[in-house]
Amino acid sequence: MTLATPTLHTARLRLRPFTGADADPLFALHSSTHVMRYWDSPPWTEPARAGVFLARCRTIAEEGTGARLAIDRAADGAFVGWCGLTAFDADHRSASLGYCLDPAMWGHGYATEAAHAVLRWAFDTLDLNRVQAEADTRNDASARVLEKVGFVREGTLREDCVVNGEVSDSWVFGLIRRDWRPSAGPAAAG
């Protein structure tokens, strides 16, 4: 079963399927030690990793296990980052949310806006009952984004990752359909 990757629009953003033209900004994003400091994988060192990421985006959509969307700023088309769902399970009506933004775009509410658009699609179109997310316990900014869109911190995965050689914990967040509160603002599929 294929999961069609949508194009979503918000007041300030366009979330769309990735194209080959996204390889350079993806590499710049994922090769940053600052961006990747809380990830469970090291920064990319080879530009070819962007091609692997793009191929994986196509594969998860074709397999029906997820959809990752590039985020552009609507005003000027600037690449903001990406947001998407993985571990999509139609039988259990669940998936996992993830996102990664360029540091120049941090602090403007773009992560919250993009996550909200993807969640609206997840609950309204995909009819999910639960969306889960994880964040390194040192990443307070990501935890705030998740809480702003309605996630509840459900627990801690102790020493579940090794980040840059350092063992770290992750928080598990969950958002279930009955707690989902779509806020004002357009996030229509287009």
PDB file of N, CA, C and O in Angstrom, residues 44-102:
ATOM      1  N   TRP A  44      26.158  14.011   8.937  1.00  0.00           N
ATOM      2  CA  TRP A  44      26.588  13.462   7.655  1.00  0.00           C
ATOM      3  C   TRP A  44      27.931  14.074   7.279  1.00  0.00           C
ATOM      4  O   TRP A  44      28.165  15.268   7.477  1.00  0.00           O
ATOM      5  N   THR A  45      28.792  13.251   6.695  1.00  0.00           N
ATOM      6  CA  THR A  45      30.087  13.737   6.222  1.00  0.00           C
ATOM      7  C   THR A  45      30.207  13.648   4.704  1.00  0.00           C
ATOM      8  O   THR A  45      31.096  14.254   4.125  1.00  0.00           O
ATOM      9  N   GLU A  46      29.316  12.904   4.079  1.00  0.00           N
ATOM     10  CA  GLU A  46      29.353  12.707   2.628  1.00  0.00           C
ATOM     11  C   GLU A  46      28.068  13.241   2.002  1.00  0.00           C
ATOM     12  O   GLU A  46      26.969  12.861   2.444  1.00  0.00           O
ATOM     13  N   PRO A  47      28.165  14.083   0.986  1.00  0.00           N
ATOM     14  CA  PRO A  47      26.963  14.592   0.321  1.00  0.00           C
ATOM     15  C   PRO A  47      26.042  13.490  -0.215  1.00  0.00           C
ATOM     16  O   PRO A  47      24.831  13.698  -0.307  1.00  0.00           O
ATOM     17  N   ALA A  48      26.588  12.318  -0.504  1.00  0.00           N
ATOM     18  CA  ALA A  48      25.766  11.210  -1.008  1.00  0.00           C
ATOM     19  C   ALA A  48      24.713  10.765   0.008  1.00  0.00           C
ATOM     20  O   ALA A  48      23.698  10.170  -0.369  1.00  0.00           O
ATOM     21  N   ARG A  49      24.909  11.079   1.281  1.00  0.00           N
ATOM     22  CA  ARG A  49      23.918  10.728   2.312  1.00  0.00           C
ATOM     23  C   ARG A  49      22.576  11.386   2.036  1.00  0.00           C
ATOM     24  O   ARG A  49      21.530  10.835   2.371  1.00  0.00           O
ATOM     25  N   ALA A  50      22.594  12.566   1.425  1.00  0.00           N
ATOM     26  CA  ALA A  50      21.336  13.235   1.082  1.00  0.00           C
ATOM     27  C   ALA A  50      20.559  12.398   0.069  1.00  0.00           C
ATOM     28  O   ALA A  50      19.335  12.262   0.173  1.00  0.00           O
ATOM     29  N   GLY A  51      21.252  11.817  -0.889  1.00  0.00           N
ATOM     30  CA  GLY A  51      20.598  10.946  -1.865  1.00  0.00           C
ATOM     31  C   GLY A  51      20.007   9.710  -1.211  1.00  0.00           C
ATOM     32  O   GLY A  51      18.915   9.259  -1.576  1.00  0.00           O
ATOM     33  N   VAL A  52      20.707   9.160  -0.223  1.00  0.00           N
ATOM     34  CA  VAL A  52      20.199   8.002   0.523  1.00  0.00           C
ATOM     35  C   VAL A  52      18.927   8.392   1.275  1.00  0.00           C
ATOM     36  O   VAL A  52      17.939   7.656   1.279  1.00  0.00           O
ATOM     37  N   PHE A  53      18.926   9.566   1.900  1.00  0.00           N
ATOM     38  CA  PHE A  53      17.754  10.060   2.617  1.00  0.00           C
ATOM     39  C   PHE A  53      16.568  10.229   1.662  1.00  0.00           C
ATOM     40  O   PHE A  53      15.449   9.793   1.965  1.00  0.00           O
ATOM     41  N   LEU A  54      16.808  10.848   0.508  1.00  0.00           N
ATOM     42  CA  LEU A  54      15.734  11.049  -0.472  1.00  0.00           C
ATOM     43  C   LEU A  54      15.184   9.713  -0.980  1.00  0.00           C
ATOM     44  O   LEU A  54      13.966   9.556  -1.123  1.00  0.00           O
ATOM     45  N   ALA A  55      16.075   8.748  -1.206  1.00  0.00           N
ATOM     46  CA  ALA A  55      15.623   7.419  -1.637  1.00  0.00           C
ATOM     47  C   ALA A  55      14.794   6.760  -0.539  1.00  0.00           C
ATOM     48  O   ALA A  55      13.774   6.119  -0.818  1.00  0.00           O
ATOM     49  N   ARG A  56      15.199   6.943   0.709  1.00  0.00           N
ATOM     50  CA  ARG A  56      14.445   6.366   1.828  1.00  0.00           C
ATOM     51  C   ARG A  56      13.065   7.016   1.943  1.00  0.00           C
ATOM     52  O   ARG A  56      12.087   6.335   2.249  1.00  0.00           O
ATOM     53  N   CYS A  57      12.983   8.307   1.675  1.00  0.00           N
ATOM     54  CA  CYS A  57      11.676   8.983   1.672  1.00  0.00           C
ATOM     55  C   CYS A  57      10.750   8.356   0.641  1.00  0.00           C
ATOM     56  O   CYS A  57       9.569   8.108   0.921  1.00  0.00           O
ATOM     57  N   ARG A  58      11.271   8.081  -0.551  1.00  0.00           N
ATOM     58  CA  ARG A  58      10.462   7.434  -1.593  1.00  0.00           C
ATOM     59  C   ARG A  58      10.059   6.027  -1.164  1.00  0.00           C
ATOM     60  O   ARG A  58       8.916   5.608  -1.351  1.00  0.00           O
ATOM     61  N   THR A  59      11.000   5.300  -0.571  1.00  0.00           N
ATOM     62  CA  THR A  59      10.732   3.923  -0.158  1.00  0.00           C
ATOM     63  C   THR A  59       9.647   3.852   0.906  1.00  0.00           C
ATOM     64  O   THR A  59       8.732   3.028   0.800  1.00  0.00           O
ATOM     65  N   ILE A  60       9.730   4.694   1.933  1.00  0.00           N
ATOM     66  CA  ILE A  60       8.714   4.603   2.985  1.00  0.00           C
ATOM     67  C   ILE A  60       7.338   4.985   2.449  1.00  0.00           C
ATOM     68  O   ILE A  60       6.331   4.421   2.881  1.00  0.00           O
ATOM     69  N   ALA A  61       7.284   5.902   1.485  1.00  0.00           N
ATOM     70  CA  ALA A  61       5.992   6.252   0.880  1.00  0.00           C
ATOM     71  C   ALA A  61       5.463   5.070   0.056  1.00  0.00           C
ATOM     72  O   ALA A  61       4.283   4.728   0.132  1.00  0.00           O
ATOM     73  N   GLU A  62       6.352   4.439  -0.737  1.00  0.00           N
ATOM     74  CA  GLU A  62       5.940   3.297  -1.561  1.00  0.00           C
ATOM     75  C   GLU A  62       5.509   2.113  -0.698  1.00  0.00           C
ATOM     76  O   GLU A  62       4.574   1.401  -1.049  1.00  0.00           O
ATOM     77  N   GLU A  63       6.189   1.897   0.413  1.00  0.00           N
ATOM     78  CA  GLU A  63       5.845   0.798   1.315  1.00  0.00           C
ATOM     79  C   GLU A  63       4.613   1.108   2.164  1.00  0.00           C
ATOM     80  O   GLU A  63       4.066   0.217   2.808  1.00  0.00           O
ATOM     81  N   GLY A  64       4.235   2.387   2.195  1.00  0.00           N
ATOM     82  CA  GLY A  64       3.103   2.797   3.014  1.00  0.00           C
ATOM     83  C   GLY A  64       3.433   2.903   4.485  1.00  0.00           C
ATOM     84  O   GLY A  64       2.548   2.846   5.336  1.00  0.00           O
ATOM     85  N   THR A  65       4.723   3.095   4.814  1.00  0.00           N
ATOM     86  CA  THR A  65       5.118   3.171   6.221  1.00  0.00           C
ATOM     87  C   THR A  65       5.407   4.590   6.689  1.00  0.00           C
ATOM     88  O   THR A  65       5.770   4.781   7.855  1.00  0.00           O
ATOM     89  N   GLY A  66       5.247   5.561   5.806  1.00  0.00           N
ATOM     90  CA  GLY A  66       5.475   6.936   6.234  1.00  0.00           C
ATOM     91  C   GLY A  66       5.513   7.917   5.095  1.00  0.00           C
ATOM     92  O   GLY A  66       5.382   7.546   3.925  1.00  0.00           O
ATOM     93  N   ALA A  67       5.675   9.172   5.463  1.00  0.00           N
ATOM     94  CA  ALA A  67       5.803  10.265   4.495  1.00  0.00           C
ATOM     95  C   ALA A  67       6.595  11.380   5.146  1.00  0.00           C
ATOM     96  O   ALA A  67       6.239  11.838   6.232  1.00  0.00           O
ATOM     97  N   ARG A  68       7.684  11.778   4.503  1.00  0.00           N
ATOM     98  CA  ARG A  68       8.465  12.929   4.964  1.00  0.00           C
ATOM     99  C   ARG A  68       8.274  14.055   3.959  1.00  0.00           C
ATOM    100  O   ARG A  68       8.316  13.827   2.754  1.00  0.00           O
ATOM    101  N   LEU A  69       8.077  15.260   4.474  1.00  0.00           N
ATOM    102  CA  LEU A  69       7.810  16.412   3.623  1.00  0.00           C
ATOM    103  C   LEU A  69       8.864  17.491   3.829  1.00  0.00           C
ATOM    104  O   LEU A  69       9.220  17.810   4.969  1.00  0.00           O
ATOM    105  N   ALA A  70       9.332  18.049   2.715  1.00  0.00           N
ATOM    106  CA  ALA A  70      10.211  19.215   2.781  1.00  0.00           C
ATOM    107  C   ALA A  70       9.362  20.401   3.205  1.00  0.00           C
ATOM    108  O   ALA A  70       8.191  20.506   2.841  1.00  0.00           O
ATOM    109  N   ILE A  71       9.954  21.294   3.982  1.00  0.00           N
ATOM    110  CA  ILE A  71       9.260  22.508   4.423  1.00  0.00           C
ATOM    111  C   ILE A  71       9.926  23.704   3.762  1.00  0.00           C
ATOM    112  O   ILE A  71      11.141  23.901   3.890  1.00  0.00           O
ATOM    113  N   ASP A  72       9.121  24.504   3.059  1.00  0.00           N
ATOM    114  CA  ASP A  72       9.583  25.761   2.469  1.00  0.00           C
ATOM    115  C   ASP A  72       8.816  26.910   3.107  1.00  0.00           C
ATOM    116  O   ASP A  72       7.632  26.763   3.439  1.00  0.00           O
ATOM    117  N   ARG A  73       9.465  28.052   3.228  1.00  0.00           N
ATOM    118  CA  ARG A  73       8.766  29.253   3.663  1.00  0.00           C
ATOM    119  C   ARG A  73       7.950  29.763   2.490  1.00  0.00           C
ATOM    120  O   ARG A  73       8.466  29.915   1.380  1.00  0.00           O
ATOM    121  N   ALA A  74       6.665  29.992   2.695  1.00  0.00           N
ATOM    122  CA  ALA A  74       5.760  30.394   1.613  1.00  0.00           C
ATOM    123  C   ALA A  74       6.162  31.730   1.001  1.00  0.00           C
ATOM    124  O   ALA A  74       6.052  31.922  -0.219  1.00  0.00           O
ATOM    125  N   ALA A  75       6.642  32.657   1.798  1.00  0.00           N
ATOM    126  CA  ALA A  75       6.942  34.013   1.314  1.00  0.00           C
ATOM    127  C   ALA A  75       8.046  34.049   0.271  1.00  0.00           C
ATOM    128  O   ALA A  75       7.966  34.808  -0.693  1.00  0.00           O
ATOM    129  N   ASP A  76       9.078  33.200   0.441  1.00  0.00           N
ATOM    130  CA  ASP A  76      10.221  33.287  -0.472  1.00  0.00           C
ATOM    131  C   ASP A  76      10.746  31.937  -0.948  1.00  0.00           C
ATOM    132  O   ASP A  76      11.739  31.873  -1.659  1.00  0.00           O
ATOM    133  N   GLY A  77      10.109  30.844  -0.544  1.00  0.00           N
ATOM    134  CA  GLY A  77      10.541  29.517  -0.979  1.00  0.00           C
ATOM    135  C   GLY A  77      11.780  29.006  -0.282  1.00  0.00           C
ATOM    136  O   GLY A  77      12.310  27.962  -0.663  1.00  0.00           O
ATOM    137  N   ALA A  78      12.265  29.696   0.739  1.00  0.00           N
ATOM    138  CA  ALA A  78      13.477  29.262   1.444  1.00  0.00           C
ATOM    139  C   ALA A  78      13.243  27.895   2.105  1.00  0.00           C
ATOM    140  O   ALA A  78      12.190  27.648   2.684  1.00  0.00           O
ATOM    141  N   PHE A  79      14.242  27.027   2.009  1.00  0.00           N
ATOM    142  CA  PHE A  79      14.185  25.707   2.631  1.00  0.00           C
ATOM    143  C   PHE A  79      14.267  25.867   4.138  1.00  0.00           C
ATOM    144  O   PHE A  79      15.216  26.451   4.668  1.00  0.00           O
ATOM    145  N   VAL A  80      13.277  25.349   4.845  1.00  0.00           N
ATOM    146  CA  VAL A  80      13.204  25.451   6.298  1.00  0.00           C
ATOM    147  C   VAL A  80      13.704  24.168   6.953  1.00  0.00           C
ATOM    148  O   VAL A  80      14.372  24.203   7.977  1.00  0.00           O
ATOM    149  N   GLY A  81      13.383  23.026   6.349  1.00  0.00           N
ATOM    150  CA  GLY A  81      13.745  21.734   6.916  1.00  0.00           C
ATOM    151  C   GLY A  81      12.765  20.682   6.460  1.00  0.00           C
ATOM    152  O   GLY A  81      12.281  20.737   5.325  1.00  0.00           O
ATOM    153  N   TRP A  82      12.443  19.742   7.325  1.00  0.00           N
ATOM    154  CA  TRP A  82      11.479  18.701   6.970  1.00  0.00           C
ATOM    155  C   TRP A  82      10.690  18.270   8.203  1.00  0.00           C
ATOM    156  O   TRP A  82      11.104  18.479   9.337  1.00  0.00           O
ATOM    157  N   CYS A  83       9.541  17.653   7.932  1.00  0.00           N
ATOM    158  CA  CYS A  83       8.671  17.121   8.971  1.00  0.00           C
ATOM    159  C   CYS A  83       7.938  15.937   8.367  1.00  0.00           C
ATOM    160  O   CYS A  83       7.639  15.940   7.161  1.00  0.00           O
ATOM    161  N   GLY A  84       7.648  14.933   9.155  1.00  0.00           N
ATOM    162  CA  GLY A  84       6.932  13.804   8.578  1.00  0.00           C
ATOM    163  C   GLY A  84       6.553  12.751   9.583  1.00  0.00           C
ATOM    164  O   GLY A  84       6.797  12.873  10.783  1.00  0.00           O
ATOM    165  N   LEU A  85       5.946  11.721   9.039  1.00  0.00           N
ATOM    166  CA  LEU A  85       5.511  10.571   9.813  1.00  0.00           C
ATOM    167  C   LEU A  85       6.277   9.337   9.363  1.00  0.00           C
ATOM    168  O   LEU A  85       6.484   9.143   8.164  1.00  0.00           O
ATOM    169  N   THR A  86       6.679   8.512  10.314  1.00  0.00           N
ATOM    170  CA  THR A  86       7.255   7.208  10.022  1.00  0.00           C
ATOM    171  C   THR A  86       6.541   6.188  10.899  1.00  0.00           C
ATOM    172  O   THR A  86       5.707   6.558  11.728  1.00  0.00           O
ATOM    173  N   ALA A  87       6.876   4.941  10.713  1.00  0.00           N
ATOM    174  CA  ALA A  87       6.263   3.844  11.479  1.00  0.00           C
ATOM    175  C   ALA A  87       4.740   3.877  11.380  1.00  0.00           C
ATOM    176  O   ALA A  87       4.042   3.506  12.314  1.00  0.00           O
ATOM    177  N   PHE A  88       4.232   4.303  10.221  1.00  0.00           N
ATOM    178  CA  PHE A  88       2.782   4.348   9.997  1.00  0.00           C
ATOM    179  C   PHE A  88       2.238   2.926  10.023  1.00  0.00           C
ATOM    180  O   PHE A  88       2.744   2.046   9.342  1.00  0.00           O
ATOM    181  N   ASP A  89       1.198   2.711  10.830  1.00  0.00           N
ATOM    182  CA  ASP A  89       0.576   1.408  10.959  1.00  0.00           C
ATOM    183  C   ASP A  89      -0.931   1.600  10.822  1.00  0.00           C
ATOM    184  O   ASP A  89      -1.592   2.075  11.761  1.00  0.00           O
ATOM    185  N   ALA A  90      -1.459   1.247   9.662  1.00  0.00           N
ATOM    186  CA  ALA A  90      -2.888   1.447   9.387  1.00  0.00           C
ATOM    187  C   ALA A  90      -3.761   0.592  10.298  1.00  0.00           C
ATOM    188  O   ALA A  90      -4.835   1.032  10.710  1.00  0.00           O
ATOM    189  N   ASP A  91      -3.314  -0.610  10.625  1.00  0.00           N
ATOM    190  CA  ASP A  91      -4.106  -1.485  11.491  1.00  0.00           C
ATOM    191  C   ASP A  91      -4.261  -0.909  12.899  1.00  0.00           C
ATOM    192  O   ASP A  91      -5.337  -0.963  13.489  1.00  0.00           O
ATOM    193  N   HIS A  92      -3.186  -0.363  13.424  1.00  0.00           N
ATOM    194  CA  HIS A  92      -3.224   0.203  14.777  1.00  0.00           C
ATOM    195  C   HIS A  92      -3.502   1.700  14.769  1.00  0.00           C
ATOM    196  O   HIS A  92      -3.572   2.310  15.841  1.00  0.00           O
ATOM    197  N   ARG A  93      -3.617   2.271  13.551  1.00  0.00           N
ATOM    198  CA  ARG A  93      -3.906   3.695  13.371  1.00  0.00           C
ATOM    199  C   ARG A  93      -2.921   4.561  14.167  1.00  0.00           C
ATOM    200  O   ARG A  93      -3.306   5.438  14.928  1.00  0.00           O
ATOM    201  N   SER A  94      -1.625   4.283  13.926  1.00  0.00           N
ATOM    202  CA  SER A  94      -0.585   4.999  14.657  1.00  0.00           C
ATOM    203  C   SER A  94       0.595   5.326  13.754  1.00  0.00           C
ATOM    204  O   SER A  94       0.760   4.731  12.687  1.00  0.00           O
ATOM    205  N   ALA A  95       1.411   6.273  14.198  1.00  0.00           N
ATOM    206  CA  ALA A  95       2.626   6.659  13.487  1.00  0.00           C
ATOM    207  C   ALA A  95       3.511   7.449  14.442  1.00  0.00           C
ATOM    208  O   ALA A  95       3.090   7.802  15.551  1.00  0.00           O
ATOM    209  N   SER A  96       4.736   7.731  13.992  1.00  0.00           N
ATOM    210  CA  SER A  96       5.679   8.548  14.752  1.00  0.00           C
ATOM    211  C   SER A  96       5.965   9.831  13.992  1.00  0.00           C
ATOM    212  O   SER A  96       6.146   9.807  12.770  1.00  0.00           O
ATOM    213  N   LEU A  97       6.024  10.936  14.714  1.00  0.00           N
ATOM    214  CA  LEU A  97       6.305  12.252  14.138  1.00  0.00           C
ATOM    215  C   LEU A  97       7.779  12.579  14.310  1.00  0.00           C
ATOM    216  O   LEU A  97       8.362  12.312  15.365  1.00  0.00           O
ATOM    217  N   GLY A  98       8.372  13.161  13.269  1.00  0.00           N
ATOM    218  CA  GLY A  98       9.748  13.639  13.351  1.00  0.00           C
ATOM    219  C   GLY A  98       9.896  14.919  12.553  1.00  0.00           C
ATOM    220  O   GLY A  98       9.106  15.194  11.647  1.00  0.00           O
ATOM    221  N   TYR A  99      10.911  15.711  12.887  1.00  0.00           N
ATOM    222  CA  TYR A  99      11.171  16.955  12.168  1.00  0.00           C
ATOM    223  C   TYR A  99      12.610  17.376  12.394  1.00  0.00           C
ATOM    224  O   TYR A  99      13.257  16.968  13.360  1.00  0.00           O
ATOM    225  N   CYS A 100      13.095  18.192  11.475  1.00  0.00           N
ATOM    226  CA  CYS A 100      14.450  18.721  11.561  1.00  0.00           C
ATOM    227  C   CYS A 100      14.457  20.045  10.806  1.00  0.00           C
ATOM    228  O   CYS A 100      14.079  20.087   9.627  1.00  0.00           O
ATOM    229  N   LEU A 101      14.878  21.121  11.472  1.00  0.00           N
ATOM    230  CA  LEU A 101      14.852  22.443  10.856  1.00  0.00           C
ATOM    231  C   LEU A 101      16.233  23.080  10.851  1.00  0.00           C
ATOM    232  O   LEU A 101      17.033  22.868  11.771  1.00  0.00           O
ATOM    233  N   ASP A 102      16.457  23.898   9.835  1.00  0.00           N
ATOM    234  CA  ASP A 102      17.676  24.686   9.713  1.00  0.00           C
ATOM    235  C   ASP A 102      17.760  25.634  10.912  1.00  0.00           C
ATOM    236  O   ASP A 102      16.769  26.267  11.263  1.00  0.00           O
TER     237      ASP A 102
END
